[in-house]
XYZ file of C-alpha atoms in Angstrom:
684
model
C 22.084 -15.949 -21.256
C 22.353 -19.620 -21.608
C 19.334 -21.563 -22.067
C 18.888 -25.043 -21.732
C 19.097 -26.994 -24.880
C 15.753 -27.553 -26.672
C 14.454 -27.074 -30.526
C 14.159 -23.588 -31.725
C 11.576 -21.839 -33.881
C 14.320 -19.749 -35.367
C 13.789 -16.454 -33.830
C 15.502 -17.161 -30.619
C 12.480 -18.763 -29.309
C 12.810 -22.017 -27.343
C 10.150 -24.689 -27.890
C 9.431 -27.419 -25.917
C 8.441 -30.986 -26.977
C 4.938 -31.350 -25.574
C 3.222 -34.515 -24.560
C 0.465 -35.017 -27.077
C -3.016 -34.613 -25.199
C -1.442 -33.617 -21.803
C 0.917 -31.134 -21.805
C -0.017 -27.382 -21.495
C 2.250 -24.945 -23.474
C 3.622 -22.911 -20.974
C 5.377 -19.829 -21.657
C 8.545 -18.611 -19.619
C 10.471 -15.329 -20.234
C 13.976 -14.541 -18.181
C 16.818 -12.305 -19.163
C 19.764 -11.447 -17.470
C 20.068 -7.900 -18.616
C 17.532 -7.068 -15.996
C 20.046 -7.900 -13.344
C 21.584 -4.953 -14.477
C 19.106 -2.726 -12.547
C 20.681 -2.423 -9.023
C 21.764 0.044 -6.207
C 24.130 2.661 -7.512
C 26.940 1.360 -5.485
C 25.631 -2.668 -4.634
C 24.182 -1.135 -1.474
C 22.222 -3.992 0.088
C 18.151 -4.020 -0.575
C 15.317 -6.323 -0.837
C 14.839 -5.706 -4.517
C 18.002 -6.619 -5.990
C 19.185 -8.905 -9.243
C 19.412 -12.044 -6.769
C 15.166 -12.051 -6.779
C 14.914 -13.478 -9.860
C 18.578 -15.238 -10.464
C 17.107 -17.559 -7.480
C 14.177 -18.380 -9.441
C 15.612 -19.162 -12.578
C 17.798 -21.436 -10.901
C 15.336 -23.087 -8.945
C 13.406 -23.576 -12.196
C 16.538 -25.192 -13.741
C 17.325 -27.306 -11.043
C 13.716 -28.786 -11.255
C 14.145 -29.350 -15.117
C 11.182 -27.037 -15.704
C 12.857 -25.098 -18.559
C 12.684 -28.177 -20.469
C 9.143 -28.490 -20.454
C 8.436 -24.982 -21.283
C 8.337 -22.336 -24.111
C 11.310 -20.371 -23.196
C 11.890 -16.721 -24.922
C 14.219 -13.718 -24.546
C 12.653 -10.426 -23.145
C 12.509 -7.473 -25.679
C 11.884 -3.956 -25.173
C 8.477 -2.477 -24.766
C 7.747 0.088 -27.291
C 6.949 3.818 -25.978
C 3.397 3.724 -27.829
C 2.342 1.055 -25.388
C 3.772 2.329 -22.275
C 2.197 6.026 -23.233
C -1.323 4.007 -23.006
C -0.810 4.409 -19.068
C 2.011 6.404 -18.418
C 2.414 10.248 -19.296
C 5.444 11.861 -21.499
C 7.336 12.965 -18.856
C 7.632 9.549 -16.875
C 8.607 7.952 -20.262
C 11.086 10.564 -20.711
C 12.127 10.114 -17.148
C 12.907 6.487 -17.012
C 13.991 6.618 -20.940
C 16.868 8.912 -20.183
C 17.991 7.970 -16.460
C 20.695 5.490 -17.296
C 22.065 8.089 -19.778
C 25.698 8.915 -18.830
C 24.499 12.497 -19.131
C 22.152 12.275 -16.139
C 24.587 9.642 -14.118
C 25.385 12.858 -11.840
C 22.129 13.548 -10.984
C 20.796 10.249 -10.503
C 20.462 9.948 -6.572
C 19.175 13.218 -6.544
C 16.464 12.386 -8.894
C 15.662 8.949 -7.384
C 15.619 10.897 -3.947
C 12.524 12.671 -5.195
C 10.348 9.426 -5.428
C 8.958 7.100 -2.681
C 11.685 3.921 -2.426
C 13.256 4.253 -5.840
C 16.912 4.034 -6.930
C 18.419 4.201 -10.447
C 21.425 3.080 -11.882
C 23.206 2.880 -15.445
C 21.150 -0.616 -15.927
C 17.765 0.878 -14.576
C 16.208 2.194 -18.191
C 16.954 -1.218 -19.949
C 15.778 -3.099 -17.219
C 12.386 -1.389 -17.010
C 11.877 -1.574 -20.942
C 12.379 -5.451 -20.819
C 10.390 -5.679 -17.879
C 7.437 -4.162 -19.497
C 8.461 -5.699 -22.740
C 8.341 -9.108 -21.364
C 5.153 -9.006 -19.564
C 3.429 -7.702 -22.961
C 4.942 -10.329 -25.247
C 3.743 -13.039 -22.650
C 0.550 -11.463 -22.759
C 0.176 -11.282 -26.387
C 1.218 -15.078 -27.095
C -1.401 -16.180 -24.329
C -4.055 -14.206 -26.279
C -3.208 -15.423 -29.476
C -3.364 -19.041 -28.365
C 0.381 -20.007 -29.072
C 0.569 -20.507 -25.308
C -1.734 -21.504 -22.795
C -0.235 -19.164 -20.044
C 3.040 -17.798 -19.039
C 5.135 -16.974 -16.296
C 7.108 -13.369 -17.004
C 10.355 -13.610 -14.435
C 10.746 -10.031 -14.620
C 12.131 -7.011 -12.188
C 11.922 -4.295 -11.926
C 8.169 -4.647 -10.513
C 5.120 -2.503 -11.483
C 2.160 -2.164 -9.802
C 3.047 0.554 -7.554
C 4.144 2.786 -10.421
C 1.606 5.511 -11.308
C 0.574 7.272 -14.569
C 3.150 10.155 -13.515
C 5.766 8.561 -11.124
C 7.596 5.628 -10.427
C 7.375 4.317 -6.228
C 7.896 1.649 -4.412
C 10.754 -0.225 -6.458
C 8.760 -0.089 -9.375
C 9.401 2.212 -12.629
C 6.801 0.980 -15.228
C 3.506 -0.535 -14.418
C 4.138 -3.827 -16.358
C 0.610 -5.205 -15.828
C -0.920 -2.252 -16.687
C 1.027 -1.478 -20.081
C -0.023 -5.301 -20.884
C -3.759 -4.982 -20.367
C -3.826 -1.841 -22.595
C -1.806 -3.277 -25.187
C -4.530 -6.210 -24.839
C -7.521 -4.309 -24.746
C -6.225 -2.055 -27.947
C -5.344 -4.884 -30.354
C -8.769 -5.743 -31.679
C -7.858 -8.738 -33.343
C -7.006 -10.170 -30.321
C -10.540 -9.955 -29.359
C -9.805 -9.626 -25.300
C -12.816 -7.662 -24.390
C -12.759 -8.432 -20.526
C -9.673 -8.705 -18.161
C -9.115 -9.892 -14.753
C -6.235 -8.308 -12.895
C -5.391 -10.456 -9.507
C -2.879 -8.581 -7.309
C -1.767 -10.979 -4.878
C 1.367 -9.127 -3.688
C 1.401 -8.282 -0.193
C 1.091 -4.233 -1.088
C -1.799 -2.670 -2.306
C -1.614 -2.574 -6.700
C -2.473 1.399 -6.219
C -0.839 2.082 -9.642
C -2.694 -0.220 -11.258
C -5.990 0.401 -9.482
C -5.675 4.461 -10.813
C -5.248 3.415 -14.278
C -8.479 1.342 -14.712
C -10.777 3.083 -12.179
C -13.275 4.035 -14.609
C -12.816 1.217 -16.799
C -15.576 -1.743 -16.817
C -13.208 -4.025 -19.123
C -11.102 -4.309 -16.516
C -11.992 -6.043 -12.844
C -9.019 -5.195 -10.575
C -8.767 -7.207 -7.660
C -6.231 -6.441 -4.555
C -5.731 -8.464 -1.672
C -3.062 -6.927 0.653
C -2.233 -6.098 4.198
C -3.557 -2.208 4.599
C -3.921 -1.701 8.937
C -6.137 0.929 7.861
C -4.245 2.732 5.857
C -1.044 2.873 7.697
C 0.673 -0.146 5.669
C 2.597 0.572 2.685
C 1.732 2.244 0.124
C -0.465 4.254 2.903
C -3.663 5.934 2.756
C -7.312 5.125 1.976
C -6.328 3.758 -1.756
C -6.730 0.193 -0.820
C -9.741 0.621 1.305
C -12.639 -1.843 0.309
C -14.939 1.105 -0.148
C -12.806 2.335 -3.047
C -14.960 0.554 -6.002
C -14.279 2.385 -9.067
C -16.173 5.124 -10.445
C -18.626 5.885 -13.580
C -18.510 2.925 -15.950
C -15.922 1.266 -13.671
C -17.841 1.242 -10.194
C -18.071 -2.008 -8.850
C -14.743 -3.278 -10.677
C -12.236 -2.382 -8.377
C -12.387 -4.857 -5.481
C -9.771 -4.576 -2.499
C -9.596 -6.791 0.684
C -7.442 -4.920 2.941
C -6.372 -7.025 5.568
C -6.529 -5.653 9.240
C -3.112 -7.330 10.407
C -0.320 -9.360 9.258
C 0.055 -13.402 9.780
C -2.540 -14.313 6.988
C -1.718 -17.565 5.630
C -3.613 -20.577 3.101
C -6.569 -20.305 5.086
C -7.149 -16.662 5.072
C -6.045 -16.197 1.257
C -8.601 -19.129 -0.214
C -11.635 -17.864 2.096
C -11.331 -14.567 0.335
C -10.835 -16.606 -2.971
C -14.096 -18.866 -2.396
C -16.379 -16.043 -1.017
C -15.166 -12.999 -2.829
C -13.090 -13.533 -5.984
C -14.259 -16.757 -7.417
C -17.868 -15.871 -7.125
C -17.420 -12.693 -8.877
C -14.897 -13.828 -11.555
C -17.238 -16.282 -12.109
C -19.770 -13.795 -12.978
C -17.358 -11.475 -14.626
C -16.329 -14.265 -17.012
C -12.890 -12.810 -18.264
C -10.984 -13.731 -21.444
C -7.789 -13.457 -19.906
C -6.273 -13.304 -16.222
C -3.451 -11.366 -15.649
C -1.835 -11.796 -12.325
C 0.724 -9.059 -10.160
C 2.334 -12.153 -8.943
C 4.103 -10.695 -5.892
C 5.518 -13.495 -3.193
C 6.083 -11.147 -0.395
C 2.949 -12.490 1.500
C 5.098 -16.046 1.107
C 6.033 -17.412 4.870
C 9.721 -15.828 5.733
C 9.278 -12.881 3.784
C 10.936 -9.896 5.185
C 8.927 -6.994 4.181
C 5.491 -8.939 4.076
C 4.492 -10.525 7.517
C 2.310 -13.207 6.217
C 2.442 -16.803 5.878
C 1.374 -18.207 2.397
C 3.017 -21.789 1.505
C 3.988 -22.455 -1.684
C 1.014 -25.159 -1.703
C -1.366 -22.140 -0.900
C 0.078 -20.190 -3.885
C -0.640 -23.259 -6.454
C -4.456 -23.725 -4.651
C -5.230 -19.892 -5.469
C -3.562 -20.433 -8.929
C -5.465 -23.807 -9.511
C -9.052 -21.706 -8.656
C -8.282 -19.289 -11.183
C -7.478 -21.808 -13.906
C -11.107 -22.955 -14.368
C -11.999 -19.211 -15.984
C -10.830 -17.820 -19.596
C -10.071 -21.318 -20.462
C -6.782 -21.287 -18.407
C -5.637 -18.012 -20.127
C -3.183 -16.861 -17.378
C -0.155 -14.662 -17.411
C 1.547 -14.182 -14.062
C 4.001 -11.028 -13.951
C 6.674 -10.898 -11.207
C 6.169 -8.342 -8.347
C 7.459 -8.503 -4.913
C 8.809 -11.314 -2.918
C 12.267 -10.755 -0.781
C 12.795 -14.249 0.711
C 14.860 -15.532 -1.901
C 13.581 -19.368 -0.543
C 10.130 -18.555 -0.352
C 9.956 -16.681 -3.528
C 11.601 -19.515 -5.524
C 9.841 -22.419 -4.148
C 6.415 -20.535 -4.749
C 7.149 -19.451 -8.570
C 8.085 -23.251 -8.572
C 5.015 -24.459 -7.496
C 2.813 -22.129 -9.497
C 4.886 -22.967 -12.485
C 4.444 -26.768 -12.178
C 0.110 -25.922 -11.580
C 0.486 -24.193 -15.200
C 2.261 -26.933 -16.698
C 0.060 -30.041 -15.342
C -3.228 -28.560 -14.085
C -3.233 -31.468 -11.585
C -5.919 -32.183 -9.273
C -5.024 -30.183 -5.781
C -5.723 -31.461 -2.033
C -7.370 -28.397 -0.310
C -6.900 -29.401 3.183
C -5.555 -26.659 5.893
C -5.106 -27.532 9.626
C -5.989 -23.883 10.720
C -8.896 -21.663 9.798
C -8.771 -17.924 8.896
C -8.777 -15.614 11.756
C -11.363 -13.645 12.963
C -10.511 -10.542 11.515
C -10.559 -12.391 8.197
C -13.962 -13.056 8.539
C -14.734 -9.728 9.367
C -13.064 -8.181 6.239
C -14.679 -10.694 4.098
C -18.189 -9.658 5.065
C -17.588 -5.979 4.702
C -16.242 -6.403 1.587
C -19.416 -8.418 0.420
C -21.592 -6.032 1.999
C -20.214 -3.176 -0.098
C -19.673 -4.815 -3.393
C -23.441 -6.709 -3.331
C -25.034 -3.840 -5.352
C -23.132 -4.433 -8.089
C -22.463 -8.395 -7.483
C -25.503 -9.898 -6.196
C -23.666 -13.072 -6.058
C -22.247 -11.480 -2.748
C -25.476 -10.272 -1.417
C -25.845 -14.296 -0.384
C -25.461 -14.766 3.530
C -22.344 -16.710 4.501
C -23.078 -20.157 5.971
C -23.486 -19.450 9.351
C -20.599 -22.286 10.587
C -17.837 -20.409 8.750
C -17.130 -17.394 10.604
C -17.140 -19.128 13.943
C -14.158 -20.968 12.783
C -11.480 -18.910 13.696
C -7.707 -19.196 14.443
C -6.572 -16.816 17.376
C -4.494 -13.751 16.090
C -0.765 -14.141 17.391
C 0.237 -10.819 18.009
C 3.726 -10.887 17.293
C 4.918 -12.222 13.993
C 8.644 -12.544 12.638
C 9.417 -12.870 8.852
C 13.016 -13.262 9.869
C 13.534 -16.280 9.149
C 15.152 -17.958 6.122
C 14.209 -21.506 6.685
C 12.293 -23.804 4.516
C 8.601 -23.175 5.450
C 6.029 -25.466 5.893
C 2.442 -26.263 5.768
C 1.752 -25.276 9.266
C -0.647 -23.460 10.902
C -0.409 -19.665 11.871
C 1.606 -20.293 15.008
C 4.785 -19.227 15.877
C 7.762 -20.963 17.436
C 9.830 -19.356 20.590
C 12.354 -18.439 18.525
C 10.393 -16.678 16.106
C 8.845 -14.137 18.480
C 10.930 -10.681 17.330
C 8.705 -8.143 15.181
C 11.526 -7.734 12.393
C 8.966 -6.872 9.353
C 10.490 -4.043 7.432
C 7.797 -1.610 6.261
C 8.379 -1.245 2.497
C 8.210 2.840 2.284
C 11.389 2.825 4.990
C 13.418 1.256 2.183
C 15.659 3.804 0.904
C 19.094 3.690 -0.630
C 21.892 6.167 0.798
C 25.155 5.951 -0.198
C 26.449 4.681 3.214
C 23.785 2.661 3.839
C 25.351 -0.578 4.207
C 28.411 0.439 6.530
C 25.967 2.614 8.668
C 23.673 -0.247 9.280
C 26.550 -2.709 10.307
C 27.912 0.225 12.790
C 24.098 0.794 14.203
C 23.538 -2.873 14.693
C 26.683 -3.520 16.644
C 25.593 -0.549 18.752
C 23.006 -1.238 21.727
C 22.584 2.408 22.426
C 20.655 3.052 19.086
C 18.088 1.387 20.650
C 17.635 3.541 24.049
C 14.990 6.454 24.459
C 16.713 9.529 23.780
C 14.129 12.401 25.053
C 10.692 12.977 26.548
C 8.918 16.223 25.537
C 5.263 17.173 26.689
C 3.408 19.196 24.063
C -0.284 19.835 24.261
C -2.279 18.768 20.758
C -4.900 21.134 20.041
C -8.170 20.300 18.171
C -10.936 22.218 16.765
C -12.553 19.342 14.897
C -13.885 15.818 15.788
C -11.060 15.224 18.276
C -12.466 17.617 20.667
C -14.581 14.750 21.512
C -12.451 12.647 23.872
C -13.900 9.325 22.838
C -13.006 10.282 19.000
C -9.636 11.304 20.144
C -8.925 8.166 22.062
C -9.495 6.147 18.863
C -6.332 7.747 17.371
C -4.488 6.681 20.835
C -5.993 3.255 21.486
C -7.374 2.618 18.096
C -10.847 1.672 17.035
C -13.748 3.822 16.136
C -16.229 5.955 17.871
C -19.845 6.911 17.241
C -20.609 8.188 13.477
C -17.295 7.091 12.285
C -17.371 4.655 9.268
C -13.748 2.588 9.774
C -11.689 2.223 12.622
C -8.264 4.128 13.497
C -5.039 2.053 13.793
C -3.898 3.991 17.007
C -0.787 5.132 18.341
C 2.369 3.138 19.496
C 2.106 4.965 22.627
C -1.060 3.879 23.887
C -0.982 5.810 27.252
C -4.084 8.576 27.950
C -3.354 11.890 27.744
C -1.857 13.573 31.235
C -4.466 16.623 31.055
C -7.396 18.168 28.854
C -8.202 21.555 29.184
C -9.780 24.007 26.717
C -8.784 27.313 25.301
C -10.192 29.961 22.679
C -7.665 31.127 19.971
C -8.154 33.926 17.244
C -8.174 31.988 14.444
C -11.014 31.465 11.940
C -12.817 27.847 11.703
C -14.187 26.541 8.528
C -15.364 23.362 6.764
C -14.256 21.893 3.580
C -13.959 19.301 1.194
C -16.829 17.007 0.061
C -16.149 13.874 1.861
C -14.060 11.824 3.595
C -13.085 7.820 4.256
C -13.760 8.074 7.895
C -17.190 10.411 7.787
C -18.522 10.141 4.197
C -19.985 12.869 2.499
C -19.525 16.119 3.779
C -16.957 18.993 5.001
C -14.534 18.767 7.538
C -12.846 21.305 9.969
C -10.009 23.224 9.010
C -8.399 26.223 10.922
C -7.080 28.952 9.218
C -3.350 29.068 9.927
C -3.267 33.153 10.153
C -4.803 34.388 13.245
C -7.050 37.174 13.265
C -8.699 39.137 16.213
C -12.214 39.209 14.681
C -12.011 35.403 15.078
C -12.657 32.739 17.623
C -12.591 29.382 17.777
C -12.630 26.804 20.526
C -9.955 24.338 20.971
C -9.817 20.867 23.008
C -5.866 20.780 24.315
C -4.649 16.936 25.211
C -1.201 17.180 26.849
C 0.558 14.085 25.441
C 4.271 13.194 25.473
C 6.269 13.845 22.395
C 8.747 10.677 22.683
C 11.628 10.415 20.337
C 13.309 6.983 20.505
C 14.937 4.639 18.269
C 13.311 0.978 17.611
C 14.296 -2.330 16.471
C 14.432 -1.721 12.606
C 16.634 0.914 10.404
C 15.056 3.514 8.744
C 16.997 4.470 5.414
C 16.965 7.882 4.012
C 18.488 9.531 0.989
C 20.597 11.297 3.337
C 22.123 8.273 4.958
C 20.954 6.172 8.201
C 18.560 7.614 10.476
C 18.667 5.509 13.399
C 15.921 7.052 15.332
C 12.446 6.734 14.043
C 9.601 8.871 15.502
C 6.606 7.218 16.828
C 5.590 9.455 19.506
C 1.811 10.107 20.126
C 2.194 13.331 18.394
C 3.871 11.934 15.121
C 1.113 9.201 15.006
C -1.921 11.573 15.127
C -0.299 13.548 12.296
C 0.525 9.920 10.479
C -3.386 9.297 10.910
C -4.534 12.506 10.162
C -2.768 12.463 6.508
C -2.089 10.410 4.035
C 1.913 9.376 4.151
C 3.645 9.985 0.767
C 7.232 10.444 1.548
C 9.144 8.865 4.655
C 12.906 10.045 3.876
C 12.433 12.594 6.581
C 10.800 12.721 9.909
C 7.252 14.128 10.225
C 8.180 16.662 13.235
C 11.142 16.422 14.946
C 12.784 18.207 18.011
C 14.454 20.923 15.170
C 10.650 21.519 13.996
C 10.057 21.883 17.703
C 12.638 24.377 18.386
C 11.995 26.858 15.450
C 8.169 26.531 15.374
C 7.764 29.255 18.103
C 9.395 31.833 15.597
C 8.298 30.236 12.465
C 4.712 30.359 13.632
C 4.024 27.171 11.347
C 5.539 24.062 9.638
C 4.416 22.639 6.515
C 5.673 18.683 6.827
C 7.296 17.671 3.204
C 6.562 14.049 4.534
C 2.981 14.477 4.367
C 2.645 17.098 1.837
C -0.518 15.325 0.045
C -2.169 15.325 3.487
C -4.960 17.484 4.279
C -3.584 18.365 7.637
C 0.114 18.676 7.309
C 0.982 22.165 8.228
C 1.883 22.152 12.029
C 0.736 25.403 13.708
C 2.100 27.018 16.762
C -0.719 28.551 19.102
C 1.559 29.574 21.933
C 2.100 27.939 25.416
C 0.056 26.646 28.240
C 2.021 26.440 31.753
C 5.177 26.715 29.660
C 4.216 23.876 27.236
C 4.116 24.618 23.354
C 0.533 24.109 21.932
C 0.479 22.539 18.594
C -2.439 21.790 15.854
C -2.580 20.807 12.521
C -4.627 21.946 9.523
C -3.883 23.296 6.040
C -1.551 25.734 4.386
C -2.508 29.519 3.858
C -1.873 28.225 -0.188
C -4.744 25.667 0.481
C -7.101 28.455 2.254
C -6.804 30.327 -0.992
C -7.775 27.308 -2.874
C -11.036 26.996 -0.569
C -11.685 30.886 -1.511
C -11.191 30.463 -5.041
C -13.484 27.470 -5.363
C -10.700 25.179 -6.634
C -11.136 23.273 -3.394
C -14.656 23.017 -2.051
C -16.149 24.436 0.993
C -18.755 22.258 2.234
C -20.798 21.546 5.418
C -20.121 18.690 7.663
C -22.233 15.777 7.323
C -24.350 15.223 10.412
C -22.272 12.375 12.219
C -19.392 14.664 11.958
C -21.084 17.478 13.324
C -22.540 15.946 15.869
C -19.462 14.525 17.181
C -17.876 18.236 17.463
C -20.928 19.530 19.199
C -20.846 16.267 21.691
C -16.986 17.563 22.398
C -18.197 21.262 23.138
C -20.892 20.279 25.497
C -19.157 17.367 27.461
C -16.037 19.715 27.420
C -18.258 22.306 29.250
C -17.855 25.010 26.697
C -21.241 25.460 25.195
C -24.926 24.323 25.496
C -25.959 22.028 22.627
C -27.991 24.586 21.095
C -25.054 27.004 21.421
C -22.692 24.592 19.776
C -25.047 23.289 16.882
C -25.184 27.412 16.126
C -21.235 27.781 16.701
C -20.777 24.945 13.930
C -23.574 26.133 11.642
C -22.069 29.619 11.542
C -18.755 28.446 10.867
C -19.933 26.150 7.827
C -21.761 29.086 6.419
C -19.620 32.052 6.921
C -17.785 33.555 3.851
C -13.894 32.989 4.226
């Protein structure tokens, strides 16, 4: 690639002429070779080469490279990758672009969550990780004040043993581990700030027990329903052992969050903790998919907002900051936001922090919850917020569009009439198929794909806390019942059950696992999927509608376009009972419903990491199938062997079951208490 003219240090690195005493030395790394990573046949995809090209072109047009130290990327060494990734993972990424594996490439990619490979993927992954590492090393050594690595593929979702969420290697984690292990650099404490709209699950897990790394992530979470889904991004996930308190999650309950919301989090969580932590260097997982106009993020940070967030971090570690590109899929907002950040790194100029709007009420609720949880580790967060602050709120707009590519502004969190259709695409829905582009165009042209296809009633049978109707309504309406530690997201279809009745089934009830996010320490209920005439379990049956219908986004799978996305109540309950790991197939579709009477139970691959991913058929009532969800027979064996612990339920959880049995007029309170005690103590 061609860089703007400038002096060279003889090693391929361009050195900018500095204004004595004023100009900060800011590094930029960009390499066209990272554009060779693309979808196998050029299919449309949000994580594409145009992302970094748009950034570079914007910086060039603004004359930024001439003011920076620009250097080419170089590949990272396997020894540095191995500090955070397994050998199997390294071998996969290293060899996936080889000619030998070309025929298998798409099939291998389909095994992972939101991943594609082509002949340029291996090199791009090594260059991206190497770029971030080299930028971090130069800043740590003092050769640069700060740096921005314009890299792809991104990294923060990649876990120790698997790529996911467009990420192949965890670039930030590799650089962090390198800095800590190079003793001559004298880097003892690192603050990682992840402001990508999606939770940095991979980075969190890699430093979960490490007190040298303070990991901070602010992201859309929405009670575990937003990508990457599950509980990892919840604020009670604070680290373990020596790392307890060094993992901070700020989980948004909704989209639309903008400058005021993010800066409130900076002022009342991140900055006070960073001041106490006193890092030697700061690494930023700089995703810009929370920027206004992003098609995946649905938030509203402006370039000015990003510059303020960055400026506030520059007071720490003598301004030693390394920014590594993560997400960001609106080319306009992405390029302009990066430009605003690089200009701030260069000039360290004063900023005007003025917002026309206040944070959302939900923002203050999250801030208070995070401060309360972390106050035991960071006493500065135990101080009460000024009383006037939480009363200054912006009303929540229920519908947000992230479709517009127009230039964003610094305006309030309000929407014009032409931005009233929600087209935000969940990251987990984005998979690549051979005929994706053509199928998408055909689907978009047909109004029929939006229409409802069919309606079928099923009985959802509960043996656990959902025997209490108030608890079950949380899965339908959203919210939380007595004893719950966190609210539920709710179903898309919030209509109430048509009918409720009770039934006794010949299956074994037992309690296992040691704790849950919703109920805290203690076991939860499971039903043995195999029947036994010697057992009996009370079941509360809810007659709910099983609706298959199509919605206004397209769900791509590795098999092609699936133009119907199942969002009916039964699947929503399945989703909330489990951890979403793979959406390349429907959870429980009409084919499964047709076959389950013969098969008796169907483990759902899409929810395989969840505790309740096995759908069990319990017969019919009024000629309507009765379905429940529990563990598999294989998992029952794990409980028997002690591999997975048997554990009595917590009082709050047991009380909910008792309440359901009593209000359902099945047992007296004493009888229900004995029933739960016997189920929790009787050997499997």
